[in-house]
Amino acid sequence: PKYMSLVPKEARLREDQIAALNDLARTLGRNRTDKSERITSNTLIRIAIDKLLADQRGLTGDGEEQLRRSYLDS
């Protein structure tokens, strides 16, 4: 299975982030036409990390709030 090729990495998330990720994963899972691969919150986290790394030039700041603002406002 795909998840066996991935390396675990722990991340601390807020409760609202976990709830929203789980809700989004469930919604996307229900709405897909090809049901061969599960969509999980980990799937969405990996996609978000890929996007962050692709857009890293827009990331500036000295702390989490500044980094978030610079990235989300770019």
Coordinates of C-alpha atoms in Angstrom, one line a residue:
P1 CA 0.0 0.0 0.0
K2 CA 1.0 3.6 -0.7
Y3 CA 1.2 4.6 3.0
M4 CA 3.9 1.9 3.6
S5 CA 6.3 3.9 1.3
L6 CA 5.9 7.1 3.4
V7 CA 7.9 8.1 6.5
P8 CA 6.0 9.2 9.7
K9 CA 6.5 12.8 10.8
E10 CA 4.7 14.1 13.9
A11 CA 3.2 17.6 13.7
R12 CA 1.3 19.5 16.4
L13 CA -2.0 20.8 15.0
R14 CA -4.7 22.9 16.5
E15 CA -8.0 21.2 17.2
D16 CA -9.8 23.3 14.7
Q17 CA -7.3 22.3 12.0
I18 CA -7.7 18.6 12.8
A19 CA -11.5 18.9 12.6
A20 CA -11.4 20.9 9.4
L21 CA -9.0 18.5 7.8
N22 CA -11.1 15.5 8.8
D23 CA -14.3 17.1 7.5
L24 CA -12.6 18.1 4.2
A25 CA -11.1 14.6 3.7
R26 CA -14.6 13.0 4.3
T27 CA -16.2 15.4 1.9
L28 CA -13.6 14.8 -0.8
G29 CA -13.8 11.1 -0.2
R30 CA -17.6 11.0 -0.6
N31 CA -17.5 13.1 -3.7
R32 CA -14.9 11.3 -5.7
T33 CA -15.7 9.0 -8.6
D34 CA -12.6 6.8 -8.4
K35 CA -12.7 5.1 -5.0
S36 CA -9.4 3.1 -5.4
E37 CA -7.4 5.4 -3.2
R38 CA -8.5 6.8 0.2
I39 CA -8.3 10.5 0.8
T40 CA -7.3 11.2 4.4
S41 CA -6.2 14.1 6.5
N42 CA -2.6 13.0 5.9
T43 CA -3.2 13.1 2.1
L44 CA -4.3 16.8 2.5
I45 CA -1.3 17.6 4.7
R46 CA 1.1 16.1 2.2
I47 CA -0.6 18.2 -0.6
A48 CA -0.4 21.4 1.6
I49 CA 3.3 20.7 2.2
D50 CA 4.0 20.3 -1.5
K51 CA 2.3 23.6 -2.2
L52 CA 4.2 25.4 0.6
L53 CA 7.5 24.1 -0.7
A54 CA 6.7 25.0 -4.3
D55 CA 5.8 28.6 -3.1
Q56 CA 8.5 29.0 -0.6
R57 CA 9.8 32.3 -2.1
G58 CA 6.6 34.0 -0.7
L59 CA 7.4 32.9 2.8
T60 CA 8.9 35.6 5.0
G61 CA 8.7 36.5 8.7
D62 CA 10.2 36.0 12.1
G63 CA 7.4 33.8 13.7
E64 CA 4.5 31.6 12.8
E65 CA 1.9 34.5 12.5
Q66 CA 4.2 36.6 10.2
L67 CA 5.0 33.5 8.1
R68 CA 1.4 32.6 7.8
R69 CA 0.4 36.1 6.8
S70 CA 3.1 36.5 4.3
Y71 CA 2.3 33.1 2.7
L72 CA -1.5 33.4 2.7
D73 CA -1.5 37.0 1.5
S74 CA 0.9 36.3 -1.4

